[in-house]
Amino acid sequence: MHLQRNSLSTPSAQTQRSGLEGLITTSEDGTILHLNSRACELLALDDNESKGKKLHELITFYSSEDASALSAENSPFKIALNNNQGHQETILGIAIEDSFRWFVFHITPFTEENKSRLLLSFIDVSKLVNQNQALKDKQHQLQLLVASLNDLVFEVSDMGVFKNYWTNDPDLLFYPPEEFLNKSLIELFPADLAVPTIQLIQNSLKLDREFKMEFQSPSEQHKDRWYSLQIKPIHRTQNRVALVISDITKQVESTEKIRFNEHKFNQAFHFSGLGMALTNLDGSCIESNNTLTKIVGYTQEEMSKMKFTQKTHPDDIERDIELRKKLIQGEIDSFTVQKRFRHKLGHFVWCSVTIAAVFDNANMPLFLIVQVQDISESKKNIEILKRQKIESDLVKIDLETKVRQLEEFANILAHNLKGPLSNMPMLIDELKISKDEKVKADFLDLLKISSEQLTETLHDLGEILELRSNKSLVFENCNFNDVYLKVKQQYIEEIQLKNATISVEFNVKHIHYPKIYLESILSNLISNSLRFTAPDKAPHIEISTSMVEDGTLLTVKDNGLGINLPKYKSQLFMFKKVFHRGFESKGIGLFLTRYQVESLGGKIDVQSEPNEGSVFSVKFLERT
């Protein structure tokens, strides 16, 4: 309820003197300090009992806008005090039995003894407010009548009781309109029509929104009549709605004919095992079947508000749009693509989509017919097979590597231990029969040399066996630059001594790999590049990484002595093989490097020419 300010004048001095105005002063928290007899009379308060009590605890005030109860914090009294705004005028009501009494309040904040106070002056304006409301109700009724000249409008309570009606056509319904008045829907109609209608009325009032329904005449004499029912809340009332009834018999008959003609298409459309949709040329969904809702997770209503291109995977959009353009331009009759739709739950669904266009007599495209088949399971199975093949290939590579390593290990045992072991019994026999102390001393030296060779070989083989038995390799996210800086620090003295320069270019920054292996690989390759150099040439080493198919490539290039590959390539990564004399080397660094690389599915190779330097390439097969 709303009353214009200029519809009420401020009380005159004569009015105040006449005692028609209620006056109340309150403290900051709403405690009543003073009130006159007129205030007690208007608000039904007791003078003695009211003083010292809070006004909002004694009286509940209601808004003139919607007749809702106001809390103390939301009252205009509190707002005026907080904003320190004087001469505030507002209309408030109090409940008296089943009706309201309305007052216009003038609110004036003031200060007394440094304390905030409110002066409330008010007069009874119930008559003016009620007249204003009655006028607006009549205006509203007139608007309903004008808006519904061809319909029948009932005013109905929240319990379904007919209170009033307006119509220009009393014969619109199967009963005269006056027979409905003061009767309930339950009395007049079958329960299967009356109960849902009452529920819609209550929902309309609760949600403050319009509802529609269609129904067939419950009268046996008018079974062929169909009606549309619109339920509209009547604003400024809490329990009334307008029922607007229209005769839609002709529309229903026309619709039935259309439904009959489209029945075969609809049967194929809605009950197809494929997801089907009709879309506009821009991909907006016009209609869809239940199979499609199951595939993408959206209801038919939700799909009617979306474009399929909006739910297509970004990688599939360009191809889809290109083919749609060709289809609309008549360059192709239809097309089939595999694409991904975003499911309502967020994941993508792989689908095989076939789209064809429907044209009119002028060969202008009207809409598109879309058929969708869920192929996620097939895609999943294909991916599983691919992954299993990759895993089996990795297992095969791993087994072949282990077999080759075992063969090499057996050859190492046979070759490197055979010499020292066969020499030792012979030397021991000679020691037993020799009488010459000098000869014995020579034999003892030889025996010691054989023992040291045997010990060294067993120690090196022990390191290899330790690598083979390492079951607890930890794969972690390794930063190439961090690993390089750590390894470089080990050789800083040799780098400075030889005036060596090292340049790096890590195009691949990280790799998921055992850090201990990566450090060892890089250490051995840098060590070789620093060690095997000409005395008159400062070493220059270039280290880089790049992305290649199925992994990461590490290259270490130097300008050192190089290797005669035609001569030594077959022996390059073998145990204790040395290709340059005069350098401190045991010949196991490259052997260990190859073992560490190949044991995890990688490969190592070299390109080199004598006196031109070498390029070692390590391909890491990353495992996530």
XYZ file of C-alpha atoms in Angstrom:
624
model
C 0.000 0.000 0.000
C 1.329 3.441 -0.908
C 0.000 6.909 -0.166
C 1.441 9.973 -1.876
C 2.968 12.524 0.504
C 1.009 15.399 -1.017
C -2.264 13.560 -0.349
C -1.854 14.380 3.365
C -1.014 17.783 4.786
C 1.213 18.385 7.815
C -0.942 18.815 10.924
C -1.654 22.480 11.571
C -1.148 24.256 14.864
C -4.893 24.147 15.394
C -4.866 20.384 14.862
C -2.093 19.976 17.434
C -3.866 22.170 19.937
C -7.031 20.240 19.386
C -5.365 17.139 20.714
C -5.753 15.085 17.511
C -2.011 14.445 17.283
C -0.212 11.719 19.211
C 3.214 12.650 20.593
C 5.937 10.276 21.802
C 9.575 10.885 22.711
C 11.972 7.939 22.869
C 15.592 7.319 23.750
C 18.177 6.050 21.279
C 17.231 2.400 21.857
C 13.493 3.092 21.450
C 12.604 3.340 25.181
C 9.521 5.524 25.671
C 10.322 8.640 27.721
C 7.117 10.661 27.285
C 3.773 10.212 25.519
C 0.525 12.164 25.504
C -2.962 10.862 26.043
C -3.761 10.992 22.340
C -0.818 8.669 21.616
C -2.116 6.232 24.235
C -5.573 6.398 22.672
C -4.395 5.924 19.062
C -1.952 3.118 19.812
C -3.989 1.486 22.608
C -1.194 2.018 25.175
C -1.343 2.538 28.927
C 0.467 5.723 29.986
C 1.927 4.352 33.226
C 2.816 0.908 31.916
C 4.346 2.167 28.659
C 6.956 4.581 30.022
C 10.371 2.985 30.353
C 9.536 0.241 27.871
C 10.692 -0.034 24.277
C 8.174 1.038 21.673
C 8.961 -1.800 19.238
C 8.388 -4.357 21.996
C 4.944 -2.966 22.759
C 3.762 -2.447 19.186
C 4.425 -4.179 15.860
C 4.352 -1.688 12.995
C 3.507 -2.692 9.413
C 4.735 -1.243 6.125
C 2.252 0.632 3.980
C 3.878 -0.806 0.856
C 3.086 -4.494 1.355
C 1.584 -4.721 4.871
C 4.675 -6.622 6.080
C 5.832 -6.449 9.706
C 8.867 -4.219 10.329
C 11.700 -5.175 12.675
C 13.173 -2.595 15.049
C 16.329 -2.324 12.937
C 14.362 -1.768 9.714
C 11.867 0.702 11.154
C 11.927 4.324 9.874
C 12.490 5.425 13.493
C 15.851 3.644 13.631
C 16.800 4.798 10.130
C 16.020 8.445 10.963
C 18.090 8.235 14.151
C 21.071 6.633 12.350
C 20.969 9.186 9.525
C 20.077 12.093 11.835
C 17.487 13.232 9.298
C 14.665 15.312 10.707
C 11.075 15.814 9.574
C 10.829 12.303 8.141
C 7.250 11.469 7.116
C 6.114 7.892 6.684
C 2.883 5.921 6.875
C 2.822 2.960 9.243
C 0.053 0.668 10.410
C -0.846 -1.405 13.445
C -2.987 -4.541 13.373
C -6.382 -4.379 15.045
C -8.227 -7.701 14.797
C -8.501 -8.450 11.034
C -7.744 -4.954 9.765
C -5.119 -2.226 9.965
C -5.187 1.266 11.430
C -2.868 3.624 9.563
C -0.963 6.671 10.836
C 1.251 9.268 9.235
C 4.329 9.786 11.408
C 6.565 12.872 11.506
C 9.950 11.784 12.887
C 12.293 14.409 14.325
C 15.682 13.500 15.897
C 16.927 15.905 18.617
C 19.551 16.013 21.353
C 18.822 16.398 25.046
C 21.599 16.455 27.655
C 24.016 15.182 24.959
C 21.814 12.181 24.312
C 20.050 11.300 21.057
C 16.276 11.406 21.209
C 13.368 11.018 18.786
C 10.141 13.009 18.693
C 7.331 11.068 17.025
C 4.191 12.982 16.118
C 1.386 11.157 14.313
C -2.244 11.345 13.330
C -4.793 8.740 12.229
C -5.108 8.611 8.396
C -6.883 5.236 8.151
C -9.826 6.707 6.285
C -7.661 8.300 3.613
C -5.491 5.178 3.229
C -8.486 2.866 2.939
C -10.131 5.165 0.398
C -6.887 5.215 -1.564
C -6.709 1.408 -1.441
C -10.316 1.016 -2.521
C -9.696 3.320 -5.437
C -6.664 1.324 -6.501
C -8.542 -1.960 -6.168
C -11.283 -0.637 -8.436
C -8.676 0.602 -10.867
C -7.050 -2.827 -10.845
C -10.370 -4.533 -11.467
C -11.010 -2.195 -14.365
C -7.611 -3.000 -15.816
C -8.337 -6.721 -15.554
C -11.673 -6.222 -17.271
C -10.203 -4.141 -20.094
C -7.339 -6.586 -20.588
C -9.663 -9.578 -20.793
C -12.501 -8.426 -23.030
C -12.580 -11.746 -24.876
C -12.013 -13.903 -21.794
C -13.664 -14.744 -18.520
C -11.846 -13.458 -15.420
C -12.519 -14.823 -11.937
C -11.180 -13.444 -8.686
C -10.367 -16.526 -6.576
C -9.070 -16.933 -3.017
C -5.997 -18.984 -2.104
C -8.307 -21.891 -1.149
C -9.982 -21.891 -4.566
C -13.199 -20.029 -3.673
C -14.688 -17.847 -6.455
C -15.232 -14.284 -5.194
C -16.001 -12.213 -8.293
C -15.975 -12.317 -12.088
C -15.714 -10.082 -15.195
C -16.558 -11.031 -18.754
C -18.098 -9.791 -21.998
C -19.130 -13.318 -22.923
C -21.215 -15.029 -20.175
C -21.669 -18.085 -22.428
C -17.941 -18.747 -22.601
C -18.103 -21.560 -20.022
C -20.408 -24.527 -19.669
C -22.021 -22.920 -16.535
C -23.182 -19.301 -16.126
C -20.433 -17.365 -14.286
C -22.685 -16.407 -11.358
C -23.075 -20.082 -10.454
C -19.379 -20.130 -9.508
C -19.557 -17.334 -6.912
C -18.779 -18.274 -3.279
C -18.201 -21.879 -4.317
C -14.913 -23.723 -4.237
C -13.128 -25.498 -7.084
C -13.520 -28.748 -5.116
C -17.317 -28.350 -5.163
C -17.530 -27.531 -8.868
C -14.917 -29.696 -10.574
C -13.569 -33.234 -10.400
C -10.650 -33.708 -8.019
C -8.169 -34.437 -10.821
C -8.825 -30.884 -12.147
C -9.597 -28.996 -8.930
C -6.636 -30.184 -6.793
C -3.863 -29.303 -9.323
C -5.539 -25.924 -9.963
C -5.556 -25.070 -6.237
C -1.905 -26.116 -6.012
C -1.059 -23.780 -8.903
C -2.993 -20.954 -7.219
C -1.017 -21.396 -4.022
C 2.271 -21.634 -5.920
C 1.390 -18.469 -7.848
C 0.833 -16.592 -4.586
C 3.914 -18.052 -2.950
C 6.273 -17.414 -5.872
C 4.515 -14.271 -7.159
C 4.516 -15.561 -10.712
C 2.057 -16.539 -13.417
C 1.115 -20.149 -14.184
C -0.765 -21.626 -17.118
C -2.585 -24.874 -17.755
C -5.004 -26.315 -20.285
C -7.967 -28.536 -19.488
C -10.818 -30.269 -21.204
C -14.381 -29.485 -20.193
C -15.481 -31.738 -17.314
C -19.079 -31.439 -18.507
C -20.365 -34.460 -20.390
C -22.282 -32.166 -22.741
C -19.187 -30.193 -23.676
C -16.454 -32.841 -23.769
C -15.126 -31.444 -26.998
C -14.374 -28.001 -25.480
C -10.846 -27.070 -24.393
C -9.844 -24.115 -22.231
C -6.655 -22.297 -21.304
C -6.325 -21.235 -17.678
C -3.923 -18.452 -16.648
C -3.335 -17.896 -12.939
C -2.072 -14.406 -12.100
C -1.388 -13.026 -8.583
C -3.401 -9.906 -7.760
C -0.850 -7.533 -6.294
C -1.551 -5.772 -2.982
C -3.545 -8.739 -1.798
C -2.129 -11.662 0.077
C -4.593 -14.358 -0.846
C -6.290 -13.559 -4.180
C -5.504 -14.483 -7.773
C -7.108 -13.796 -11.127
C -8.134 -16.860 -13.171
C -8.230 -15.883 -16.850
C -10.090 -18.520 -18.880
C -9.954 -18.650 -22.688
C -11.647 -21.016 -25.123
C -8.867 -22.724 -27.102
C -10.974 -25.440 -28.745
C -10.079 -24.335 -32.286
C -6.369 -24.100 -31.465
C -6.456 -27.595 -29.936
C -8.210 -29.035 -32.989
C -5.653 -27.430 -35.267
C -2.839 -28.704 -33.080
C -4.249 -32.209 -33.121
C -4.227 -32.214 -36.910
C -0.631 -31.077 -36.936
C 0.279 -33.722 -34.346
C -1.378 -36.405 -36.442
C 0.563 -35.367 -39.542
C 3.826 -35.269 -37.604
C 3.233 -38.466 -35.669
C 5.453 -40.704 -37.781
C 8.324 -38.246 -37.717
C 7.953 -37.765 -33.971
C 7.947 -41.508 -33.365
C 11.209 -41.872 -35.254
C 12.627 -38.747 -33.632
C 11.755 -39.318 -29.984
C 12.151 -43.083 -29.775
C 15.299 -43.402 -31.839
C 18.279 -45.192 -30.331
C 20.368 -42.263 -31.565
C 20.432 -38.856 -29.948
C 18.562 -36.507 -32.279
C 18.016 -32.763 -32.377
C 16.603 -30.089 -34.659
C 18.713 -26.929 -34.605
C 18.696 -23.495 -36.169
C 21.387 -22.722 -38.710
C 23.536 -21.190 -35.964
C 23.381 -24.389 -33.870
C 20.664 -23.298 -31.395
C 18.624 -26.299 -30.320
C 14.957 -26.277 -31.370
C 14.044 -29.730 -30.123
C 15.848 -32.831 -28.839
C 14.974 -36.407 -27.879
C 15.472 -38.319 -24.627
C 18.439 -40.260 -25.948
C 20.336 -37.020 -26.503
C 19.521 -35.794 -22.977
C 21.053 -39.002 -21.613
C 24.189 -38.537 -23.731
C 24.934 -34.921 -22.743
C 23.193 -34.775 -19.340
C 21.078 -31.667 -20.012
C 17.288 -31.609 -19.913
C 15.405 -30.769 -23.077
C 14.495 -27.392 -21.606
C 18.158 -26.631 -20.858
C 19.214 -27.656 -24.361
C 16.551 -25.420 -25.892
C 18.461 -22.445 -24.451
C 21.910 -23.388 -25.725
C 23.958 -23.714 -28.896
C 25.696 -27.025 -29.529
C 28.825 -25.170 -30.641
C 29.027 -23.672 -27.140
C 29.324 -27.165 -25.665
C 31.795 -28.457 -28.264
C 35.428 -29.071 -27.290
C 37.602 -26.104 -28.391
C 39.786 -28.383 -30.529
C 36.737 -29.588 -32.504
C 34.929 -26.278 -33.111
C 36.824 -25.038 -36.192
C 36.246 -28.227 -38.215
C 32.576 -28.344 -37.140
C 31.886 -24.721 -38.202
C 33.670 -25.216 -41.538
C 31.518 -28.247 -42.432
C 28.302 -26.517 -41.302
C 29.013 -23.624 -43.673
C 29.474 -26.020 -46.597
C 26.256 -27.821 -45.648
C 24.187 -24.599 -45.443
C 25.633 -23.352 -48.751
C 24.601 -26.623 -50.411
C 28.148 -27.732 -51.180
C 27.608 -31.035 -49.349
C 24.441 -33.027 -48.543
C 25.543 -34.102 -45.056
C 28.652 -34.787 -43.034
C 29.767 -37.033 -40.180
C 32.455 -36.086 -37.680
C 33.763 -37.367 -34.372
C 33.702 -34.598 -31.785
C 33.517 -34.016 -28.051
C 30.551 -32.495 -26.217
C 30.873 -31.083 -22.717
C 28.576 -33.063 -20.415
C 26.523 -31.202 -17.804
C 28.757 -32.757 -15.126
C 31.821 -31.144 -16.726
C 33.537 -34.045 -18.530
C 33.665 -34.473 -22.322
C 31.704 -37.152 -24.213
C 33.022 -38.496 -27.528
C 30.250 -38.629 -30.137
C 29.843 -39.504 -33.795
C 27.722 -36.662 -35.203
C 25.888 -36.711 -38.540
C 24.252 -33.460 -39.700
C 21.972 -32.804 -42.690
C 20.114 -29.631 -43.741
C 16.416 -29.226 -44.593
C 15.653 -26.744 -47.431
C 12.424 -25.043 -48.518
C 10.969 -24.898 -52.039
C 13.233 -21.960 -52.874
C 16.234 -24.059 -51.833
C 16.808 -21.882 -48.773
C 18.026 -23.738 -45.668
C 15.440 -23.923 -42.873
C 17.022 -25.963 -40.094
C 19.464 -28.805 -39.423
C 18.811 -32.405 -38.401
C 21.498 -33.675 -36.031
C 22.077 -37.342 -35.169
C 24.398 -38.091 -32.257
C 25.863 -41.456 -31.249
C 27.841 -41.848 -28.020
C 31.178 -43.476 -28.882
C 32.919 -42.719 -25.580
C 33.142 -46.386 -24.675
C 34.695 -47.244 -28.032
C 37.148 -44.365 -27.694
C 37.942 -45.490 -24.174
C 38.589 -49.061 -25.342
C 40.809 -47.793 -28.174
C 42.786 -45.674 -25.707
C 43.087 -48.652 -23.372
C 44.395 -50.794 -26.236
C 46.860 -48.064 -27.236
C 48.039 -47.707 -23.651
C 48.336 -51.468 -23.254
C 50.347 -51.649 -26.475
C 52.659 -48.878 -25.234
C 53.001 -50.650 -21.895
C 53.714 -53.990 -23.587
C 56.260 -52.300 -25.856
C 57.922 -50.782 -22.814
C 57.952 -54.166 -21.084
C 59.416 -55.708 -24.230
C 62.103 -53.022 -24.435
C 62.820 -53.459 -20.736
C 63.106 -57.239 -21.062
C 65.275 -57.014 -24.172
C 67.516 -54.491 -22.401
C 67.807 -56.728 -19.347
C 68.600 -59.779 -21.497
C 71.300 -57.866 -23.348
C 72.684 -56.530 -20.089
C 72.767 -60.018 -18.610
C 74.612 -61.283 -21.664
C 77.080 -58.435 -21.361
C 77.437 -59.116 -17.670
C 78.190 -62.778 -18.417
C 80.775 -61.728 -21.031
C 82.355 -59.328 -18.555
C 82.634 -62.082 -15.989
C 84.101 -64.470 -18.530
C 86.526 -61.946 -20.041
C 87.626 -59.668 -17.209
C 87.844 -62.285 -14.484
C 89.283 -65.074 -16.586
C 92.754 -63.528 -16.931
C 93.440 -62.732 -13.230
C 91.859 -65.979 -12.026
C 93.826 -68.174 -14.435
C 97.107 -66.375 -13.589
C 96.765 -66.739 -9.834
C 96.979 -70.631 -9.585
C 99.984 -70.617 -11.941
C 101.778 -67.941 -9.856
C 100.985 -69.799 -6.637
C 102.440 -73.052 -8.084
C 105.606 -71.232 -9.141
C 105.968 -69.751 -5.663
C 105.765 -73.234 -4.153
C 108.586 -74.728 -6.239
C 110.859 -71.688 -6.612
C 113.987 -71.483 -4.375
C 115.162 -68.071 -5.559
C 113.926 -65.262 -3.284
C 114.151 -62.669 -6.053
C 112.012 -64.845 -8.325
C 109.552 -65.340 -5.484
C 109.347 -61.570 -4.977
C 108.611 -61.102 -8.691
C 105.917 -63.757 -8.561
C 104.424 -62.098 -5.470
C 104.286 -58.751 -7.305
C 102.567 -60.422 -10.220
C 100.160 -62.151 -7.822
C 99.408 -58.794 -6.176
C 98.738 -57.185 -9.564
C 96.332 -60.010 -10.486
C 94.633 -59.682 -7.101
C 94.240 -55.897 -7.530
C 92.848 -56.364 -11.035
C 90.417 -58.935 -9.693
C 89.410 -56.656 -6.800
C 88.944 -53.646 -9.097
C 86.849 -55.644 -11.530
C 84.713 -57.077 -8.737
C 84.239 -53.551 -7.308
C 83.103 -52.199 -10.693
C 80.823 -55.179 -11.191
C 79.446 -54.546 -7.709
C 78.461 -51.006 -8.731
C 76.691 -52.411 -11.776
C 74.871 -55.007 -9.663
C 73.873 -52.274 -7.225
C 72.312 -50.369 -10.113
C 70.478 -53.490 -11.259
C 69.109 -54.186 -7.776
C 67.923 -50.614 -7.197
C 64.164 -51.168 -6.924
C 63.397 -47.894 -5.155
C 64.138 -45.334 -7.851
C 62.125 -42.212 -7.109
C 60.716 -40.425 -10.139
C 60.399 -36.702 -9.492
C 60.054 -33.422 -11.358
C 63.702 -32.572 -12.181
C 64.743 -29.118 -13.331
C 67.518 -29.466 -15.942
C 69.163 -26.172 -15.011
C 69.236 -27.032 -11.294
C 70.774 -30.437 -12.010
C 73.329 -28.883 -14.392
C 74.434 -26.269 -11.825
C 74.895 -28.976 -9.187
C 76.971 -31.160 -11.533
C 78.991 -28.192 -12.807
C 80.069 -27.397 -9.254
C 81.847 -30.791 -9.087
C 84.104 -29.822 -12.010
C 84.603 -26.124 -11.305
C 88.336 -26.567 -10.624
C 88.936 -28.445 -13.889
C 86.794 -25.919 -15.816
C 88.907 -23.031 -14.505
C 92.184 -24.909 -14.995
C 91.447 -25.648 -18.650
C 89.720 -22.275 -19.266
C 86.662 -24.218 -20.452
C 83.348 -22.604 -21.442
C 79.938 -24.247 -21.150
C 76.757 -22.901 -22.777
C 73.292 -24.264 -22.036
C 69.913 -23.975 -23.770
C 67.206 -25.898 -21.963
C 64.165 -25.636 -24.259
C 62.617 -28.368 -22.132
C 62.841 -27.139 -18.562
C 61.740 -30.181 -16.598
C 61.597 -33.948 -16.840
C 59.920 -36.618 -14.695
C 62.928 -38.827 -13.990
C 65.062 -40.221 -11.133
C 67.268 -37.280 -10.133
C 70.156 -39.549 -9.102
C 70.270 -41.049 -12.621
C 69.978 -37.654 -14.338
C 72.846 -36.243 -12.269
C 75.025 -39.287 -13.032
C 74.304 -39.142 -16.795
C 75.065 -35.434 -17.053
C 78.165 -35.823 -14.850
C 79.688 -38.576 -17.003
C 79.067 -36.693 -20.270
C 80.507 -33.397 -18.945
C 83.462 -35.273 -17.397
C 84.334 -36.900 -20.731
C 84.056 -33.552 -22.569
C 86.451 -31.926 -20.096
C 88.897 -34.847 -19.899
C 89.512 -35.838 -23.536
C 90.742 -32.512 -24.941
C 93.795 -31.318 -26.865
C 96.313 -29.396 -24.698
C 96.333 -26.388 -27.081
C 92.561 -25.985 -27.328
C 90.261 -24.646 -24.619
C 87.254 -26.940 -24.175
C 83.884 -25.620 -25.298
C 80.785 -27.595 -24.329
C 77.200 -26.996 -25.514
C 74.356 -28.581 -23.564
C 70.732 -28.406 -24.750
C 67.343 -30.082 -24.404
C 64.448 -30.285 -26.857
C 61.113 -32.045 -27.222
C 60.976 -35.018 -29.603
C 58.413 -37.706 -30.266
C 57.661 -39.750 -27.139
C 60.173 -37.960 -24.951
C 62.914 -35.428 -24.319
C 66.298 -35.212 -26.062
C 69.440 -34.141 -24.184
C 72.553 -33.327 -26.288
C 76.099 -32.651 -25.062
C 78.429 -31.319 -27.767
C 82.172 -30.698 -27.314
C 85.255 -29.731 -29.377
C 87.497 -32.433 -27.893
C 89.554 -35.247 -29.373
C 86.569 -37.063 -30.862
C 86.322 -40.809 -31.536
C 87.110 -42.908 -34.561
C 83.624 -44.346 -34.908
C 84.283 -46.673 -37.882
C 86.896 -48.359 -35.694
C 85.414 -48.147 -32.196
C 81.648 -47.657 -32.578
C 80.825 -51.280 -31.686
C 82.925 -51.039 -28.505
C 81.942 -47.496 -27.504
C 79.630 -48.230 -24.588
C 81.204 -51.536 -23.503
C 82.714 -52.321 -20.115
C 86.269 -50.981 -19.512
C 86.820 -49.880 -23.108
C 89.249 -46.920 -23.452
C 89.868 -45.149 -26.783
C 92.430 -42.499 -25.809
C 95.729 -43.330 -24.132
C 97.417 -41.049 -21.630
C 94.234 -40.040 -19.809
C 93.058 -41.173 -16.418
C 90.033 -43.338 -17.287
C 88.766 -46.755 -16.256
C 86.381 -47.085 -19.200
C 83.169 -47.641 -17.242
C 81.588 -44.118 -17.366
C 79.883 -44.519 -20.742
C 78.970 -48.097 -19.871
C 77.149 -46.957 -16.718
C 75.550 -44.044 -18.613
C 74.173 -46.349 -21.281
C 72.903 -48.743 -18.602
C 71.093 -45.952 -16.702
C 69.495 -44.610 -19.898
C 68.431 -47.929 -21.402
C 67.185 -49.424 -18.112
C 64.392 -46.823 -18.179
C 63.525 -47.265 -21.858
C 65.757 -44.512 -23.261
C 68.523 -44.527 -25.872
C 71.999 -43.019 -26.137
C 73.940 -42.375 -29.337
C 76.996 -40.426 -30.499
C 78.249 -38.601 -33.582
C 81.977 -37.925 -33.670
C 85.087 -37.447 -35.803
C 88.717 -37.506 -34.629
C 89.941 -34.045 -33.546
C 86.512 -32.527 -34.359
C 84.722 -33.307 -31.110
C 81.672 -35.397 -30.244
C 77.898 -34.976 -29.856
C 76.265 -37.348 -27.370
C 72.441 -37.589 -27.678
C 70.329 -39.044 -24.885
C 66.638 -39.671 -25.523
C 64.646 -40.004 -22.315
C 61.419 -41.958 -22.418
C 59.377 -40.103 -19.820
C 57.088 -42.071 -17.565
C 54.304 -40.292 -15.686
